[in-house]
Every structure is written in structure tokens, then in C-alpha cells.
Tab-separated table of C-alpha atoms in Angstrom:
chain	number	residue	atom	x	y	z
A	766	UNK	CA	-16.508	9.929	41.239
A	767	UNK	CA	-18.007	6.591	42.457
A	768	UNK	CA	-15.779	4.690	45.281
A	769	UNK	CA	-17.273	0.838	45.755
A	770	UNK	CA	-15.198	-0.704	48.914
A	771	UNK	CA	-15.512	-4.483	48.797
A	772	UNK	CA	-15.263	-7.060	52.019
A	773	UNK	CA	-13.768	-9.083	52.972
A	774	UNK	CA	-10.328	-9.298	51.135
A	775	UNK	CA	-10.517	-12.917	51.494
A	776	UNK	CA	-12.436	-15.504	52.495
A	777	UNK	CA	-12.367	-19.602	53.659
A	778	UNK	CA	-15.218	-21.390	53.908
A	779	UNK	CA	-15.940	-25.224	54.438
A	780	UNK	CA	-17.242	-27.323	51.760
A	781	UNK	CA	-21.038	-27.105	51.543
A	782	UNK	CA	-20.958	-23.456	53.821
A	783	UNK	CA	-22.173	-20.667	52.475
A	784	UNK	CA	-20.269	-17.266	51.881
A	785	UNK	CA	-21.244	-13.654	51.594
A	786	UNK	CA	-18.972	-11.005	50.522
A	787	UNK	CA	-20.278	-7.137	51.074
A	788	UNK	CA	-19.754	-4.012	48.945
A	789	UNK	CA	-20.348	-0.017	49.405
A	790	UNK	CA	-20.719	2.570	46.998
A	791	UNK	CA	-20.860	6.127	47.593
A	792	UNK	CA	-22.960	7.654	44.364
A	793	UNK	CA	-26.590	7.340	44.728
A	794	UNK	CA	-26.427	7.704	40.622
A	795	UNK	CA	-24.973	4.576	40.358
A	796	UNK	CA	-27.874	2.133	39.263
A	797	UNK	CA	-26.624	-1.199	37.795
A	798	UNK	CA	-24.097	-3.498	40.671
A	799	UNK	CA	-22.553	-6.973	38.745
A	800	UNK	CA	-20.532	-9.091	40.345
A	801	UNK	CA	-17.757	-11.078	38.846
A	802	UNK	CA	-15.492	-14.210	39.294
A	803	UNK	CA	-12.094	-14.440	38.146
A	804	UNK	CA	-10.189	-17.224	38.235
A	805	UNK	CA	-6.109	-17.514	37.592
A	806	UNK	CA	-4.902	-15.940	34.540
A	807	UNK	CA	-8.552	-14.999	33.650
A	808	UNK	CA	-10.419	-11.992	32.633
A	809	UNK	CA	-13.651	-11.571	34.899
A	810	UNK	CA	-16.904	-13.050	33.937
A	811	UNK	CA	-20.530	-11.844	35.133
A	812	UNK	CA	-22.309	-14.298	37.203
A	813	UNK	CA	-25.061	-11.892	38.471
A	814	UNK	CA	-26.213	-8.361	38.098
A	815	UNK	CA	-28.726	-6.084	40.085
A	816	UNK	CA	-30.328	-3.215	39.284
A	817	UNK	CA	-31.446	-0.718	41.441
A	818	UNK	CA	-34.899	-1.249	41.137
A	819	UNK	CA	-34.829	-4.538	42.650
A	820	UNK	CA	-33.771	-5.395	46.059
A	821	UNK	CA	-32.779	-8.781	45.561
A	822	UNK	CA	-31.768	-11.163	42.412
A	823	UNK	CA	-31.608	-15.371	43.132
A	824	UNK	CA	-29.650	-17.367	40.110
A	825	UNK	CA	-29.085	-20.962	41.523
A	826	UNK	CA	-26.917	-20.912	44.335
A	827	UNK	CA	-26.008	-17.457	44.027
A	828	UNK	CA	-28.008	-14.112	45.265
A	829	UNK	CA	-27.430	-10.735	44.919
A	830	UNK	CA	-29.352	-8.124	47.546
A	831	UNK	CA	-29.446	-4.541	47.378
A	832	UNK	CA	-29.975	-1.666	50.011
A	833	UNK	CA	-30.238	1.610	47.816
A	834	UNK	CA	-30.981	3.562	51.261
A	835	UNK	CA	-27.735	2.413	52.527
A	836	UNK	CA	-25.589	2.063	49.280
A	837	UNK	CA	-25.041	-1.303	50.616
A	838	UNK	CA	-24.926	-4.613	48.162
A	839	UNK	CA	-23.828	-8.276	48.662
A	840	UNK	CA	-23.012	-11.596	46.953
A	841	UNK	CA	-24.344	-14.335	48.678
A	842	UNK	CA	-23.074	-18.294	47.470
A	843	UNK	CA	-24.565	-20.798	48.788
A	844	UNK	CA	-23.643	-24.405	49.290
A	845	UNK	CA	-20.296	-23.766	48.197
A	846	UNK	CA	-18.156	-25.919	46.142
A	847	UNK	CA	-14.559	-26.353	45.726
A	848	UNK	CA	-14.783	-24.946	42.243
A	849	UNK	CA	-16.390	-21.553	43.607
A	850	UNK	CA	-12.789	-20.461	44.901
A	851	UNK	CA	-11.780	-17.065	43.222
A	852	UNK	CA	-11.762	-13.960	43.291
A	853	UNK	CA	-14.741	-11.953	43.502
A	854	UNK	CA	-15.510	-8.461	42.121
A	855	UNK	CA	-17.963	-6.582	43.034
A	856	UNK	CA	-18.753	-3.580	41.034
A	857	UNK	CA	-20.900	-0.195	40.659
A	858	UNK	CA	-21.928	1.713	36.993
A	859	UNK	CA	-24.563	4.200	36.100
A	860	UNK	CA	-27.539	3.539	33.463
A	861	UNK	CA	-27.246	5.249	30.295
A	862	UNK	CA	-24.593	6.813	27.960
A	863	UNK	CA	-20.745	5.202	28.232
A	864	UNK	CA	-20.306	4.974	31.876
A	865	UNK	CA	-17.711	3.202	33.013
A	866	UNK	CA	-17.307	0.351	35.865
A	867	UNK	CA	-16.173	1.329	38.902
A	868	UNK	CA	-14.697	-1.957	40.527
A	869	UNK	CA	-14.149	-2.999	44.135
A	870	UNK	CA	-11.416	-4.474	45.539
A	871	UNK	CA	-12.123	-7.871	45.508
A	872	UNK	CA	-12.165	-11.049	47.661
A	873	UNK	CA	-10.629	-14.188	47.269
A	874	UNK	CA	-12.938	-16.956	48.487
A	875	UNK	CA	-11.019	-20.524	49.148
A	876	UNK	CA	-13.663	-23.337	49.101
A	877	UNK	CA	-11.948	-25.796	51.237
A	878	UNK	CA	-13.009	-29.701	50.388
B	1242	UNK	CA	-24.593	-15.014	24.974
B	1243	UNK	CA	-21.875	-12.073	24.534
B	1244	UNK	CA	-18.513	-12.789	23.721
B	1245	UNK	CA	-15.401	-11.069	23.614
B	1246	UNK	CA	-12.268	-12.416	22.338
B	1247	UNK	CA	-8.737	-11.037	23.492
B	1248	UNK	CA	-5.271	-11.550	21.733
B	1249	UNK	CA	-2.610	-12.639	22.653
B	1250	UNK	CA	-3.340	-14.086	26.016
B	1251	UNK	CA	0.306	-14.017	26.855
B	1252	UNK	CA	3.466	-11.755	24.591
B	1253	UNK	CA	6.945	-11.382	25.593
B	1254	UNK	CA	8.654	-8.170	24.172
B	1255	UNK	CA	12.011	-6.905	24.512
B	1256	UNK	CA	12.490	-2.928	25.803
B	1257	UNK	CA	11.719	-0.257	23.438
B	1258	UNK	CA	9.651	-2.480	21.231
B	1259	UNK	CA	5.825	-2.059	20.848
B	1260	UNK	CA	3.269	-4.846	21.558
B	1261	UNK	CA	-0.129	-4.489	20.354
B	1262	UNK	CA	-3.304	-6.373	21.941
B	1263	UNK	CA	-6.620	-7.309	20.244
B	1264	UNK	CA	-10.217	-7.122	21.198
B	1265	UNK	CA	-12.747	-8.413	18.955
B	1266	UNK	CA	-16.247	-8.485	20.284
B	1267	UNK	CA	-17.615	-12.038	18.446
B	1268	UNK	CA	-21.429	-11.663	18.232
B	1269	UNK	CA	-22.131	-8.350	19.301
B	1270	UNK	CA	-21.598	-4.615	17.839
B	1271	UNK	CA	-19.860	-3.080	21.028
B	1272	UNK	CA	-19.766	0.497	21.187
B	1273	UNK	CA	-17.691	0.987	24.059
B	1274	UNK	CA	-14.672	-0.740	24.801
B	1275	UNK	CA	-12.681	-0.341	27.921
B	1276	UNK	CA	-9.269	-1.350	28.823
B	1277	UNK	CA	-7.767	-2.375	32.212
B	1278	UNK	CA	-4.398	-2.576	33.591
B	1279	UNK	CA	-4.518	-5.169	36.672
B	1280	UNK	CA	-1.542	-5.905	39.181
B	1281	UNK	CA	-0.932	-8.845	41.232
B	1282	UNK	CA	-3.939	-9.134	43.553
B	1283	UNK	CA	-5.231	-6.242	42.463
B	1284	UNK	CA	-8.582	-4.848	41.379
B	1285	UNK	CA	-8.802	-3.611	37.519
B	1286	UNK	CA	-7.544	-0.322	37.074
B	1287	UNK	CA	-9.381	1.774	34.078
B	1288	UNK	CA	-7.055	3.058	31.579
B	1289	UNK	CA	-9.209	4.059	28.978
B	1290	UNK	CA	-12.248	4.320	27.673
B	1291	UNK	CA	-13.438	4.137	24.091
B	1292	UNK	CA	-16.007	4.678	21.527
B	1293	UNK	CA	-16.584	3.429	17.915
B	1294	UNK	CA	-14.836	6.087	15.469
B	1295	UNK	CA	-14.196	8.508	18.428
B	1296	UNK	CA	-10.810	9.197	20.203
B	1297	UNK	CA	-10.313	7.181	23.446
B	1298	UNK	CA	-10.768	8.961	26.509
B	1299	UNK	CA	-8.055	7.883	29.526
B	1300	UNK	CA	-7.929	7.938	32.958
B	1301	UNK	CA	-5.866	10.867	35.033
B	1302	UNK	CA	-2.618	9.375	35.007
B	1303	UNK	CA	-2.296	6.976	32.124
B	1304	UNK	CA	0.030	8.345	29.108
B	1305	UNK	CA	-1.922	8.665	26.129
B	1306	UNK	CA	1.108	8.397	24.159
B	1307	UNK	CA	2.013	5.194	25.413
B	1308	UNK	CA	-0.985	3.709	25.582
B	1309	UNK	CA	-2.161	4.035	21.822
B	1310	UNK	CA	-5.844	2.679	21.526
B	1311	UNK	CA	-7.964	2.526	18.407
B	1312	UNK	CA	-11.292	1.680	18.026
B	1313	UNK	CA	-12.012	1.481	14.495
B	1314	UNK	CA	-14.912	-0.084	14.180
B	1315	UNK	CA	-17.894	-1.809	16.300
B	1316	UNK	CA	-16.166	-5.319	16.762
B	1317	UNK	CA	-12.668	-4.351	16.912
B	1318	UNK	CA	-10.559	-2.062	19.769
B	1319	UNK	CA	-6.321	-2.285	19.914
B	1320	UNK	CA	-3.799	-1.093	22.650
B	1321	UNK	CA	-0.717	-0.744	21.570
B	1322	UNK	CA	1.993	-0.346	24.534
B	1323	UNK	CA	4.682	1.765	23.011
B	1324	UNK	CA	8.698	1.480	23.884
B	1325	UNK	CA	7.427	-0.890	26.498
B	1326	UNK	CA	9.228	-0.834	29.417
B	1327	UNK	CA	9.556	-3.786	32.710
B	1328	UNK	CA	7.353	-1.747	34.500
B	1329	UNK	CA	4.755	-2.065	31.782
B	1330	UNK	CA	4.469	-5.301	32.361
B	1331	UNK	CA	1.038	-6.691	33.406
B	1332	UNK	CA	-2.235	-8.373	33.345
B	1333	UNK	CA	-4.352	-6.115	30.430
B	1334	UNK	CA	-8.026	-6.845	29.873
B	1335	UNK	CA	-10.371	-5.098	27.702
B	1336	UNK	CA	-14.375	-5.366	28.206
B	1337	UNK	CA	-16.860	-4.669	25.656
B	1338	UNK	CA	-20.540	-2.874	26.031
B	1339	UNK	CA	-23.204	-3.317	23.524
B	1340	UNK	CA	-27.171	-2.190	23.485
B	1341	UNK	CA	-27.723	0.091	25.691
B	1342	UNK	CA	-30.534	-1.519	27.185
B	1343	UNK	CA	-28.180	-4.002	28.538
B	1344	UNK	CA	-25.806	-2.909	30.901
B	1345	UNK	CA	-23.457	-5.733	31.064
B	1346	UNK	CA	-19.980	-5.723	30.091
B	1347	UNK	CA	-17.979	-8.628	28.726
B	1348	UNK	CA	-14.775	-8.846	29.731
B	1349	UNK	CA	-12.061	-10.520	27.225
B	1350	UNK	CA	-9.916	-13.284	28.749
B	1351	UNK	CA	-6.798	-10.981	29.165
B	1352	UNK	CA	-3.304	-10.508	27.851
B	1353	UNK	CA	-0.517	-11.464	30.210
B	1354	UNK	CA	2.626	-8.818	29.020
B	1355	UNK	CA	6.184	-9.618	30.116
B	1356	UNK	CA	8.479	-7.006	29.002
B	1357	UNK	CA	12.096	-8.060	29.009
């Protein structure tokens, strides 16, 4: 089955720095990579998505790229914010049917004013 | 956009009692739900998936028998932890997928279960 390994387990970054968090998989099936925050108490919510027939994916201040030949794909925030701290899931599924999620491991990022 | 509502966000139960938790998807006919068991700092562990009038499947490891989940129709999936134990105590969140074309899932805001 698919195996997504997620670094790094956590993360502190300055007000205003930016902060990149990096993510294997090992099936080349998989074809659709979200990430997702989580804060406290919380059940995850998307904040961006890639598919594998794009390399990269810009939403704001928050990009997504994608190396297919490397099963290699990141999160990248930035100009972070306080408010940005949590933790961060990266994740790996495959197009089609009722495939399930495979998740990473995740990161907690710590904004620090 | 897609929402999914979970219920109860937090139960208390006593040992040997059953607790059952709610996933509605709002505006959206979802037909798959999945549920996930998460520990302290930990990623989401899959327990199950399921499938609109189907029987759920679950993950090597988690007791079908204790983990009762129905999905009996398109906006509406339970688990039911049976003679709960301490050790069943956790962070559960179910997610919801929709059209196919889109390959998000929504994730439901979680159920925090203290067994006592």
C-alpha cells in the first residue's frame, strides 16, 4: 500500500518567514496530494490540493509543488502569520473508485510573533 | 463549499456502555465516508471505510464488532463504539467524499471520547 513520510515533525519560524514542509510517497498510482491544517481539538481542513498533472498549484500565500519523477511534494507558506501555527498534513490518494487517504505524519509549524 | 457536520464534538461514557457518533454530510450526497481514530500528536489512523447501502470495509486490525458503522444513506454515516473501554478513548473524525470528479474529502470537526 501507499507510505507518504512527512518532514519535518515540527517547525518554528519568525513572523513574516516563510516555511516549507516536504512529503514522500512511494506509489506512482497515487495521483491526487492535499494538504491539511488542523488546529487544537479540530478535524483537518483542505487548504490546497495537487494533482498529478500539474507540477505546481499557488493559492495566496500558500503553494503546493509536485515532482512525480521523484514522488516528492511540498507545502510552501509564505509570509507567515501567527495564525498559520498548526499542524500540517500532508497526504497521498489515487483517482477514481473509493480510495482512501493515505496521511503523513504531520508537522507542527509555530509562527512565532 | 462542502460541509460535513460531526456529533458530538466531545461524550463522556462510563465502561461497558456504547457511544454512538454522527456524520451528516450538509450540502453534498457523500458516497464514501471514512472514519479515523487519531492519538495525541498523531497522524489519522483509518479505521474504516464506507459506502452508501454497502457494509463498511475496516482496516487490518480494527474490531469490526466494536466498531459498528452504518451508512444508511448518502448524508448520514454512524460509529458506534461498543462496551467502550479507557483505551477507546480518543480523538474520532469521519471525512466525507462526494462526485467523483472531485477528489477532495471533507473532514467533520471530530468527536473527542473520554471513556470513564
Amino acid at each position: 500500500g501507499e507510505n507518504v513520510e512527512q518532514h519535518p515533525s515540527t517547525l518554528s519560524v519568525q513572523e513574516g518567514d516563510s516555511a516549507v514542509i516536504k512529503c514522500t510517497y512511494s506509489d506512482s498510482a497515487s495521483n491526487y496530494f492535499p494538504w491539511y491544517k488542523q488546529e487544537l481539538g479540530k478535524g483537518p481542513q483542505l487548504i490546497i490540493d495537487i494533482r498529478s498533472n500539474v507540477g505546481e498549484k499557488k493559492d495566496q500565500r500558500i503553494a503546493v509543488t509536485l515532482n512525480k519523477t521523484a514522488k516528492h511534494f511540498s507545502l510552501h507558506i509564505t509570509e507567515t502569520q501567527p495564525e498559520d501555527s498548526a499542524v500540517y498534513f500532508c497526504a497521498a490518494s489515487i483517482r477514481g473508485g473509493y480510495q482512501k487517504v493515505t496521511f503523513g505524519t504531520g508537522t507542527k509549524l509555530q509562527v512565532i510573533p | 463549499g462542502a460541509v460535513v457536520s460531526q456529533h458530538p464534538s466531545r461524550v463522556i461514557c462510563k465502561s461497558g456502555t456504547s457511544v454512538k457518533i454522527e456524520c451528516r454530510s450538509l450540502d453534498f450526497q457523500a458516497t464514501t465516508m471514512f472514519w479515523y481514530r487519531q492519538f495525541p500528536k498523531k497522524s489519522l489512523m483509518l479505521m474504516a471505510t464506507s459506502n452508501e447501502g454497502s457494509k463498511a470495509t475496516y482496516e487490518q486490525g480494527v474490531e469490526k464488532d466494536k466498531f459498528l458503522i452504518n451508512h444508511a444513506s448518502l448524508t448520514l454515516s454512524t460509529l458506534t463504539v461498543t462496551s467502550a473501554h479507557p483505551e477507546d478513548s480518543s480523538f474520532y473524525i469521519c471525512s466525507a467524499r462526494g462526485d467523483r470528479r472531485n477528489y477532495g474529502y471533507t473532514f467533520g470537526s471530530g468527536t473527542r471520547l473520554t471513556v470513564v
